[in-house]
Amino acid sequence: MRETGKTGKRSGGNICVNQKKCGSCRYLSLTYEQQLARKEEFVRKSLGKGLVKRVMPAVGMEDPYHYRNKVTAVFARDRKGNPISGVYEGGTHHVLPVEECLIEDALADEIIGTIRGMLRSFKIWVYDEDTRRGILRYVLVRRGFATGQVMVVLVTASPVFPSRKNFVQALLKEHPQITTVVQNINGRTDSLILGDRQQVLYGKGYIEDVLCGCTFRISPSSFYQINPVQTEKLYTKAIELAHLTGRERVIDAYCGIGTIGLVAASRPESARAGEVLAVELNPDAVRDAAVNAKRNGIGNVRFYQADAGDFMRKMAAQGERADVLFMDPPRGGSTEAFMRSAAKLGPERIVYISCNPETLGRDLKVFRTLGYLAGEVWPVDMFPWTESCEAVCALTRRR
Ligand code: SAH
């Protein structure tokens, strides 16, 4: 039955028939220990000499497989007109069929396979990028590993979706683990997966997950770390590096659904944040964050929907102060405007969480000119078998 995307494990490396064309897992021929060493070295090289006190050994996973809690599949048709689903071949718009994957959640892959198999009998045509005809473009599956809740997002080119009720019923019958189904409408021609409009077809329209003892609501478009096992280690290290004592005024910048700030505010009284101000650009994520604060009974966290740079500039202009700053920007890193204003708020410590060691290095140099020196850097392997590496670094104000 399974003809494509075969995967297998063997000691010292892995087999994946899609390895070359997919291009995501570039480290499949290495042992896991070799990967961790490479990532540590990559962080060290990206940061260069003298910028940080020390790069620590990379924190790895015990079982580095099927860690991705979010799987996105592109739908297309093969030469014979049969629906296929998978990923774009590196740098192209050619869809590479994927049935199973070493790093993706196995249930998510199964659900995507079931949907592909249902299309013909429901007469749902796959969207064609050239003619711009057809219905189904992408399927996104997200699973809360701690709660078991599963969200399926069906991304269609227009609101048209014939017999959607029966389709959802049939899907739920095959996979009763699914807790919510959302139709998202994306008529755009760029490469973004989700459009602005959506409607809930089943369930609540979001899932929940538990991280570091807090429960988080996650909407389809909100950012949520894709490897929850490693995220707990990352947040625990980040909060440890902040040395909170229960009195600090804390800023959580680029906060997403509020994870870091809420976890920092929910620690035991003598080791938590006294007050948290959190800022995030995506309005859906900010809405999730506010619900998450209530859901966890945390009253001393306020969320702001704004560009983080603008927010910091305003804070600085108003003469506000902060004791600790957590910052977790996207791959492109932060901005000079953000960092300059951050320094004006005078935090004793800055904890920088980065998914790109290169922009981390660039930003740490800026912080140095502003009087903040980087101490230990902890690489955390959030993306085994791929080249990507996350790292957390604590900076302190020069006296
Ligand atoms: N700290 C969160 C999210 C980190 S991902 C977590 O660990 O889950 C980076 C976040 O920055 C995303 O939620 C993204 O929407 C947000 N973001 C991107 N550009 C931004 C900007 N200019 N201002 C504020 N937030 C931004």
CSV table of C-alpha atoms and ligand atoms in Angstrom, one decimal:
chain,number,residue,atom,x,y,z
A,1,MET,CA,0.0,0.0,0.0
A,2,ARG,CA,2.7,2.4,1.0
A,3,GLU,CA,4.8,3.0,-2.1
A,4,THR,CA,6.4,6.3,-1.5
A,5,GLY,CA,8.1,8.1,1.3
A,6,LYS,CA,9.4,4.9,3.0
A,7,THR,CA,11.5,5.5,6.0
A,8,GLY,CA,13.5,3.3,8.3
A,9,LYS,CA,15.9,3.5,11.2
A,10,ARG,CA,19.3,1.9,11.4
A,11,SER,CA,22.2,2.5,13.7
A,12,GLY,CA,24.4,5.4,12.6
A,13,GLY,CA,22.0,6.8,10.1
A,14,ASN,CA,18.5,6.6,8.6
A,15,ILE,CA,16.9,5.7,5.4
A,16,CYS,CA,14.4,8.0,3.7
A,17,VAL,CA,13.7,7.6,0.0
A,18,ASN,CA,12.9,11.3,-0.2
A,19,GLN,CA,16.1,12.5,1.4
A,20,LYS,CA,17.7,14.0,-1.7
A,21,LYS,CA,14.6,15.7,-3.2
A,22,CYS,CA,13.0,16.9,0.1
A,23,GLY,CA,16.2,18.4,1.4
A,24,SER,CA,15.0,19.0,4.9
A,25,CYS,CA,17.0,16.3,6.8
A,26,ARG,CA,20.5,16.9,5.7
A,27,TYR,CA,22.0,15.0,8.6
A,28,LEU,CA,20.5,11.6,8.0
A,29,SER,CA,23.9,10.0,7.4
A,30,LEU,CA,25.2,11.1,10.8
A,31,THR,CA,24.7,9.5,14.2
A,32,TYR,CA,22.7,11.7,16.6
A,33,GLU,CA,25.8,12.4,18.6
A,34,GLN,CA,27.6,13.6,15.5
A,35,GLN,CA,24.7,15.9,14.8
A,36,LEU,CA,24.7,17.5,18.2
A,37,ALA,CA,28.5,18.1,17.9
A,38,ARG,CA,28.0,19.7,14.5
A,39,LYS,CA,25.3,22.0,15.8
A,40,GLU,CA,27.4,23.1,18.7
A,41,GLU,CA,30.2,23.8,16.3
A,42,PHE,CA,27.8,25.7,14.0
A,43,VAL,CA,26.8,27.9,16.9
A,44,ARG,CA,30.4,28.5,17.9
A,45,LYS,CA,31.4,29.4,14.4
A,46,SER,CA,28.4,31.7,13.9
A,47,LEU,CA,29.2,33.6,17.1
A,48,GLY,CA,32.9,33.9,16.4
A,49,LYS,CA,35.6,34.5,18.9
A,50,GLY,CA,35.2,36.6,22.0
A,51,LEU,CA,31.6,37.4,21.6
A,52,VAL,CA,30.2,35.0,24.2
A,53,LYS,CA,31.7,33.5,27.4
A,54,ARG,CA,31.1,29.9,26.5
A,55,VAL,CA,29.1,27.7,24.1
A,56,MET,CA,27.8,24.7,26.1
A,57,PRO,CA,27.2,21.2,24.7
A,58,ALA,CA,24.0,21.0,22.7
A,59,VAL,CA,21.0,19.6,24.6
A,60,GLY,CA,19.6,16.7,22.6
A,61,MET,CA,16.6,14.4,22.5
A,62,GLU,CA,16.3,10.9,23.9
A,63,ASP,CA,14.2,9.7,21.0
A,64,PRO,CA,14.8,12.1,18.1
A,65,TYR,CA,12.0,10.8,15.8
A,66,HIS,CA,8.5,11.9,15.0
A,67,TYR,CA,8.9,15.0,17.1
A,68,ARG,CA,7.1,17.5,14.8
A,69,ASN,CA,3.7,18.2,16.2
A,70,LYS,CA,2.7,20.2,13.1
A,71,VAL,CA,2.6,18.7,9.6
A,72,THR,CA,1.7,20.6,6.5
A,73,ALA,CA,1.0,18.8,3.2
A,74,VAL,CA,0.7,20.4,-0.2
A,75,PHE,CA,-1.9,18.8,-2.5
A,76,ALA,CA,-1.4,18.3,-6.2
A,77,ARG,CA,-2.0,15.8,-9.0
A,78,ASP,CA,0.4,13.4,-10.5
A,79,ARG,CA,0.7,12.9,-14.3
A,80,LYS,CA,-2.2,10.4,-14.3
A,81,GLY,CA,-4.4,12.9,-12.5
A,82,ASN,CA,-4.4,11.1,-9.1
A,83,PRO,CA,-4.2,13.3,-6.0
A,84,ILE,CA,-0.9,13.4,-4.3
A,85,SER,CA,0.3,15.2,-1.1
A,86,GLY,CA,3.7,16.0,0.3
A,87,VAL,CA,6.2,18.8,0.2
A,88,TYR,CA,7.6,21.1,-2.5
A,89,GLU,CA,10.9,19.7,-3.8
A,90,GLY,CA,13.7,22.0,-2.6
A,91,GLY,CA,13.5,25.3,-4.4
A,92,THR,CA,10.7,24.2,-6.9
A,93,HIS,CA,7.0,24.1,-7.1
A,94,HIS,CA,7.0,20.4,-7.9
A,95,VAL,CA,5.3,18.4,-5.3
A,96,LEU,CA,7.1,15.4,-3.9
A,97,PRO,CA,4.7,12.7,-2.6
A,98,VAL,CA,5.3,11.9,1.1
A,99,GLU,CA,3.5,9.2,3.0
A,100,GLU,CA,5.5,9.0,6.1
A,101,CYS,CA,8.4,10.9,7.5
A,102,LEU,CA,11.0,10.2,10.2
A,103,ILE,CA,10.5,13.5,11.9
A,104,GLU,CA,6.7,14.2,11.5
A,105,ASP,CA,4.0,13.0,13.9
A,106,ALA,CA,2.9,9.6,12.6
A,107,LEU,CA,-0.8,10.2,13.3
A,108,ALA,CA,-0.7,13.5,11.4
A,109,ASP,CA,0.8,11.7,8.3
A,110,GLU,CA,-2.0,9.0,8.6
A,111,ILE,CA,-4.7,11.6,8.7
A,112,ILE,CA,-3.3,13.4,5.6
A,113,GLY,CA,-3.2,10.0,3.8
A,114,THR,CA,-6.8,9.4,4.7
A,115,ILE,CA,-7.9,12.8,3.4
A,116,ARG,CA,-6.0,12.1,0.1
A,117,GLY,CA,-7.9,8.8,-0.2
A,118,MET,CA,-11.3,10.5,0.3
A,119,LEU,CA,-11.0,13.2,-2.3
A,120,ARG,CA,-12.1,11.1,-5.3
A,121,SER,CA,-15.3,9.7,-3.8
A,122,PHE,CA,-16.3,13.2,-2.5
A,123,LYS,CA,-15.4,14.7,-5.9
A,124,ILE,CA,-13.1,17.3,-4.3
A,125,TRP,CA,-10.6,18.4,-6.9
A,126,VAL,CA,-7.1,19.3,-5.9
A,127,TYR,CA,-6.1,22.9,-6.6
A,128,ASP,CA,-4.0,23.5,-9.7
A,129,GLU,CA,-1.5,26.4,-9.3
A,130,ASP,CA,-1.3,27.0,-13.1
A,131,THR,CA,-5.0,27.0,-14.0
A,132,ARG,CA,-6.0,28.2,-10.5
A,133,ARG,CA,-8.9,25.7,-10.6
A,134,GLY,CA,-9.8,23.1,-8.0
A,135,ILE,CA,-10.5,23.2,-4.3
A,136,LEU,CA,-8.0,21.7,-1.9
A,137,ARG,CA,-4.6,23.3,-1.6
A,138,TYR,CA,-3.0,22.3,1.7
A,139,VAL,CA,-3.8,20.3,4.8
A,140,LEU,CA,-2.3,21.2,8.1
A,141,VAL,CA,-2.5,18.9,11.1
A,142,ARG,CA,-1.4,20.0,14.6
A,143,ARG,CA,-1.4,17.7,17.6
A,144,GLY,CA,-1.1,18.6,21.3
A,145,PHE,CA,1.4,15.9,22.4
A,146,ALA,CA,0.4,16.3,26.1
A,147,THR,CA,-3.4,16.5,25.6
A,148,GLY,CA,-3.8,14.3,22.5
A,149,GLN,CA,-6.0,17.0,20.9
A,150,VAL,CA,-5.8,17.1,17.1
A,151,MET,CA,-6.6,19.9,14.7
A,152,VAL,CA,-7.1,19.5,11.0
A,153,VAL,CA,-7.0,22.6,8.8
A,154,LEU,CA,-8.3,22.2,5.3
A,155,VAL,CA,-7.0,25.0,3.2
A,156,THR,CA,-9.1,25.7,0.1
A,157,ALA,CA,-8.8,28.2,-2.7
A,158,SER,CA,-12.3,29.6,-2.2
A,159,PRO,CA,-15.2,29.1,0.3
A,160,VAL,CA,-16.6,26.4,-2.1
A,161,PHE,CA,-16.4,23.0,-0.4
A,162,PRO,CA,-19.1,20.6,-1.6
A,163,SER,CA,-20.6,18.3,1.0
A,164,ARG,CA,-18.2,19.5,3.7
A,165,LYS,CA,-20.4,18.1,6.5
A,166,ASN,CA,-20.3,14.6,5.1
A,167,PHE,CA,-16.6,14.9,4.4
A,168,VAL,CA,-15.9,15.9,8.0
A,169,GLN,CA,-18.1,13.1,9.3
A,170,ALA,CA,-16.3,10.5,7.2
A,171,LEU,CA,-12.9,11.8,8.3
A,172,LEU,CA,-13.9,11.7,12.0
A,173,LYS,CA,-15.1,8.2,11.6
A,174,GLU,CA,-11.7,7.1,10.4
A,175,HIS,CA,-9.8,9.2,13.0
A,176,PRO,CA,-11.9,9.8,16.1
A,177,GLN,CA,-8.8,11.4,17.7
A,178,ILE,CA,-9.5,14.6,15.7
A,179,THR,CA,-10.9,17.2,18.1
A,180,THR,CA,-11.4,20.1,15.6
A,181,VAL,CA,-11.6,20.7,11.9
A,182,VAL,CA,-11.2,24.2,10.4
A,183,GLN,CA,-11.6,25.3,6.7
A,184,ASN,CA,-9.2,28.1,5.9
A,185,ILE,CA,-9.6,30.0,2.7
A,186,ASN,CA,-6.5,31.1,0.8
A,187,GLY,CA,-7.0,32.5,-2.7
A,188,ARG,CA,-3.6,34.1,-2.9
A,189,THR,CA,-0.8,33.2,-5.2
A,190,ASP,CA,2.1,33.7,-2.9
A,191,SER,CA,3.7,30.8,-0.9
A,192,LEU,CA,1.9,31.4,2.5
A,193,ILE,CA,-0.1,28.4,3.6
A,194,LEU,CA,-2.9,30.1,5.5
A,195,GLY,CA,-5.3,32.8,4.3
A,196,ASP,CA,-7.1,35.4,6.4
A,197,ARG,CA,-10.6,33.8,6.4
A,198,GLN,CA,-11.7,30.6,8.1
A,199,GLN,CA,-14.6,28.8,9.5
A,200,VAL,CA,-14.8,26.1,12.1
A,201,LEU,CA,-16.4,22.9,10.6
A,202,TYR,CA,-16.1,20.8,13.8
A,203,GLY,CA,-15.1,21.3,17.4
A,204,LYS,CA,-13.7,24.5,19.0
A,205,GLY,CA,-11.4,25.7,16.2
A,206,TYR,CA,-8.3,25.4,18.3
A,207,ILE,CA,-6.4,22.8,20.3
A,208,GLU,CA,-4.7,22.9,23.7
A,209,ASP,CA,-1.4,21.6,24.8
A,210,VAL,CA,0.5,21.6,28.1
A,211,LEU,CA,4.0,22.9,28.5
A,212,CYS,CA,6.0,23.3,31.8
A,213,GLY,CA,2.7,22.9,33.7
A,214,CYS,CA,0.7,25.6,31.9
A,215,THR,CA,-2.1,24.9,29.4
A,216,PHE,CA,-2.0,26.7,26.1
A,217,ARG,CA,-4.7,27.3,23.5
A,218,ILE,CA,-3.3,27.3,20.0
A,219,SER,CA,-5.2,28.7,17.0
A,220,PRO,CA,-4.5,27.6,13.4
A,221,SER,CA,-2.3,30.6,12.6
A,222,SER,CA,-0.6,31.1,15.9
A,223,PHE,CA,3.1,30.2,16.2
A,224,TYR,CA,3.7,27.3,18.5
A,225,GLN,CA,7.1,25.5,18.8
A,226,ILE,CA,7.0,22.3,16.8
A,227,ASN,CA,9.0,20.1,19.2
A,228,PRO,CA,7.3,20.2,22.6
A,229,VAL,CA,9.7,17.8,24.3
A,230,GLN,CA,12.7,20.1,23.6
A,231,THR,CA,10.6,23.3,24.1
A,232,GLU,CA,10.2,22.4,27.8
A,233,LYS,CA,14.0,22.1,28.1
A,234,LEU,CA,14.5,25.4,26.2
A,235,TYR,CA,12.0,27.4,28.3
A,236,THR,CA,13.3,25.8,31.6
A,237,LYS,CA,16.8,26.9,30.7
A,238,ALA,CA,15.7,30.4,29.5
A,239,ILE,CA,13.8,31.0,32.8
A,240,GLU,CA,16.7,29.6,34.9
A,241,LEU,CA,19.1,32.1,33.1
A,242,ALA,CA,16.8,35.0,34.1
A,243,HIS,CA,17.3,34.4,37.9
A,244,LEU,CA,13.9,35.5,38.8
A,245,THR,CA,13.1,36.1,42.5
A,246,GLY,CA,9.4,37.1,42.4
A,247,ARG,CA,9.9,40.8,42.2
A,248,GLU,CA,11.1,41.5,38.7
A,249,ARG,CA,9.3,43.4,36.0
A,250,VAL,CA,9.7,41.2,32.9
A,251,ILE,CA,9.2,41.8,29.2
A,252,ASP,CA,8.4,38.9,26.9
A,253,ALA,CA,9.0,40.2,23.4
A,254,TYR,CA,7.9,38.2,20.3
A,255,CYS,CA,5.8,36.2,22.8
A,256,GLY,CA,3.5,34.2,20.4
A,257,ILE,CA,0.7,32.7,22.5
A,258,GLY,CA,2.4,33.9,25.6
A,259,THR,CA,4.3,30.7,26.5
A,260,ILE,CA,7.6,32.0,28.0
A,261,GLY,CA,6.0,34.9,30.0
A,262,LEU,CA,3.2,32.7,31.3
A,263,VAL,CA,5.6,29.9,32.4
A,264,ALA,CA,7.9,32.6,34.0
A,265,ALA,CA,4.9,34.0,35.9
A,266,SER,CA,3.7,30.6,37.1
A,267,ARG,CA,6.8,29.3,38.8
A,268,PRO,CA,7.1,29.0,42.6
A,269,GLU,CA,6.7,32.4,44.3
A,270,SER,CA,10.4,33.0,45.0
A,271,ALA,CA,11.5,32.1,41.5
A,272,ARG,CA,9.0,33.8,39.3
A,273,ALA,CA,8.3,37.0,37.5
A,274,GLY,CA,6.7,39.8,39.6
A,275,GLU,CA,4.9,41.2,36.5
A,276,VAL,CA,5.1,40.5,32.8
A,277,LEU,CA,4.5,42.7,29.8
A,278,ALA,CA,4.3,40.7,26.6
A,279,VAL,CA,4.3,41.9,23.0
A,280,GLU,CA,3.4,40.1,19.8
A,281,LEU,CA,2.5,41.1,16.2
A,282,ASN,CA,0.0,38.4,15.3
A,283,PRO,CA,-3.5,39.4,16.6
A,284,ASP,CA,-4.7,35.7,16.7
A,285,ALA,CA,-1.7,34.8,18.8
A,286,VAL,CA,-2.3,37.7,21.2
A,287,ARG,CA,-6.0,36.6,21.6
A,288,ASP,CA,-4.8,33.1,22.4
A,289,ALA,CA,-2.2,34.6,24.9
A,290,ALA,CA,-4.9,36.5,26.8
A,291,VAL,CA,-7.1,33.4,27.0
A,292,ASN,CA,-4.1,31.4,28.1
A,293,ALA,CA,-3.4,33.8,31.0
A,294,LYS,CA,-7.0,33.4,32.3
A,295,ARG,CA,-7.0,29.7,31.7
A,296,ASN,CA,-3.9,29.3,33.9
A,297,GLY,CA,-5.2,31.8,36.5
A,298,ILE,CA,-2.3,34.1,36.0
A,299,GLY,CA,-3.2,37.8,36.6
A,300,ASN,CA,0.1,39.6,36.5
A,301,VAL,CA,0.7,39.3,32.7
A,302,ARG,CA,-0.4,41.9,30.2
A,303,PHE,CA,-0.4,41.4,26.4
A,304,TYR,CA,0.1,44.0,23.7
A,305,GLN,CA,-0.5,43.5,20.0
A,306,ALA,CA,2.2,45.6,18.3
A,307,ASP,CA,5.5,45.5,16.4
A,308,ALA,CA,8.0,44.6,19.1
A,309,GLY,CA,10.3,47.5,18.0
A,310,ASP,CA,7.6,50.1,18.2
A,311,PHE,CA,6.5,48.8,21.5
A,312,MET,CA,10.0,49.0,23.0
A,313,ARG,CA,10.5,52.5,21.5
A,314,LYS,CA,7.3,53.7,23.2
A,315,MET,CA,8.2,52.2,26.5
A,316,ALA,CA,11.6,53.9,26.3
A,317,ALA,CA,10.1,57.2,25.4
A,318,GLN,CA,7.8,57.0,28.4
A,319,GLY,CA,10.8,56.4,30.7
A,320,GLU,CA,9.6,52.9,31.6
A,321,ARG,CA,12.0,50.4,33.2
A,322,ALA,CA,12.3,46.6,33.1
A,323,ASP,CA,14.4,44.1,35.1
A,324,VAL,CA,14.5,41.2,32.7
A,325,LEU,CA,13.9,41.0,29.0
A,326,PHE,CA,13.1,37.7,27.2
A,327,MET,CA,13.3,38.0,23.5
A,328,ASP,CA,12.5,35.2,20.9
A,329,PRO,CA,12.5,36.8,17.5
A,330,PRO,CA,11.9,35.0,14.2
A,331,ARG,CA,14.8,33.7,12.0
A,332,GLY,CA,15.6,37.2,10.8
A,333,GLY,CA,16.5,38.2,14.3
A,334,SER,CA,15.7,41.5,16.0
A,335,THR,CA,16.2,45.1,14.9
A,336,GLU,CA,18.5,47.9,15.9
A,337,ALA,CA,15.5,50.0,16.9
A,338,PHE,CA,14.3,47.2,19.2
A,339,MET,CA,17.7,46.7,20.8
A,340,ARG,CA,18.5,50.4,21.3
A,341,SER,CA,15.2,50.9,23.1
A,342,ALA,CA,15.6,47.7,25.1
A,343,ALA,CA,18.9,49.0,26.5
A,344,LYS,CA,17.2,52.2,27.5
A,345,LEU,CA,14.8,50.2,29.7
A,346,GLY,CA,17.9,49.2,31.6
A,347,PRO,CA,17.2,45.4,32.2
A,348,GLU,CA,19.8,43.7,34.4
A,349,ARG,CA,19.5,40.6,32.2
A,350,ILE,CA,18.4,39.8,28.7
A,351,VAL,CA,17.6,36.2,27.7
A,352,TYR,CA,17.8,35.9,24.0
A,353,ILE,CA,16.2,32.8,22.4
A,354,SER,CA,17.2,32.3,18.8
A,355,CYS,CA,16.4,29.9,16.0
A,356,ASN,CA,19.2,31.2,13.9
A,357,PRO,CA,22.7,31.4,15.3
A,358,GLU,CA,23.8,33.8,12.5
A,359,THR,CA,21.3,36.5,13.3
A,360,LEU,CA,22.0,35.8,17.0
A,361,GLY,CA,25.7,36.6,16.4
A,362,ARG,CA,24.8,39.8,14.6
A,363,ASP,CA,22.4,41.0,17.3
A,364,LEU,CA,24.8,40.1,20.2
A,365,LYS,CA,27.4,42.4,18.6
A,366,VAL,CA,24.8,45.2,18.6
A,367,PHE,CA,24.0,44.5,22.3
A,368,ARG,CA,27.7,44.6,23.1
A,369,THR,CA,27.9,48.2,21.8
A,370,LEU,CA,25.0,49.0,24.1
A,371,GLY,CA,26.7,47.6,27.2
A,372,TYR,CA,25.3,44.1,27.3
A,373,LEU,CA,27.7,41.2,27.4
A,374,ALA,CA,26.8,37.6,26.4
A,375,GLY,CA,27.5,34.8,28.9
A,376,GLU,CA,26.8,31.1,28.3
A,377,VAL,CA,25.0,30.0,25.1
A,378,TRP,CA,23.0,26.8,25.3
A,379,PRO,CA,22.3,25.2,21.9
A,380,VAL,CA,19.0,23.1,22.2
A,381,ASP,CA,18.3,20.7,19.4
A,382,MET,CA,14.7,21.4,18.4
A,383,PHE,CA,15.1,19.9,14.9
A,384,PRO,CA,17.0,16.6,14.9
A,385,TRP,CA,18.2,15.4,11.5
A,386,THR,CA,18.0,18.9,10.0
A,387,GLU,CA,20.7,21.6,10.1
A,388,SER,CA,18.6,24.0,12.1
A,389,CYS,CA,19.6,24.8,15.6
A,390,GLU,CA,18.0,26.8,18.4
A,391,ALA,CA,20.1,28.5,21.2
A,392,VAL,CA,19.4,30.4,24.3
A,393,CYS,CA,21.9,33.0,25.6
A,394,ALA,CA,21.9,35.2,28.7
A,395,LEU,CA,23.3,38.8,28.5
A,396,THR,CA,24.1,40.9,31.5
A,397,ARG,CA,24.5,44.7,31.8
A,398,ARG,CA,28.1,45.9,32.1
A,399,ARG,CA,28.6,47.6,35.4
B,1,SAH,N1,8.0,33.1,22.1
B,1,SAH,C1,7.1,32.4,21.4
B,1,SAH,C2,7.1,32.7,19.9
B,1,SAH,C3,8.4,32.8,19.2
B,1,SAH,S1,8.3,32.8,17.4
B,1,SAH,C4,7.2,30.9,21.6
B,1,SAH,O1,8.2,30.4,22.0
B,1,SAH,O2,6.2,30.2,21.2
B,1,SAH,C5,8.4,34.5,17.0
B,1,SAH,C6,7.2,35.3,17.2
B,1,SAH,O3,7.4,36.6,16.8
B,1,SAH,C7,6.0,34.8,16.3
B,1,SAH,O4,4.9,34.6,17.1
B,1,SAH,C8,5.8,36.0,15.4
B,1,SAH,O5,4.4,36.2,15.1
B,1,SAH,C9,6.3,37.2,16.2
B,1,SAH,N2,6.8,38.3,15.4
B,1,SAH,C10,7.4,38.4,14.2
B,1,SAH,N3,7.7,39.7,13.9
B,1,SAH,C11,7.3,40.4,15.0
B,1,SAH,C12,7.4,41.8,15.2
B,1,SAH,N4,8.0,42.7,14.4
B,1,SAH,N5,6.9,42.3,16.4
B,1,SAH,C13,6.4,41.4,17.3
B,1,SAH,N6,6.3,40.1,17.1
B,1,SAH,C14,6.7,39.6,15.9
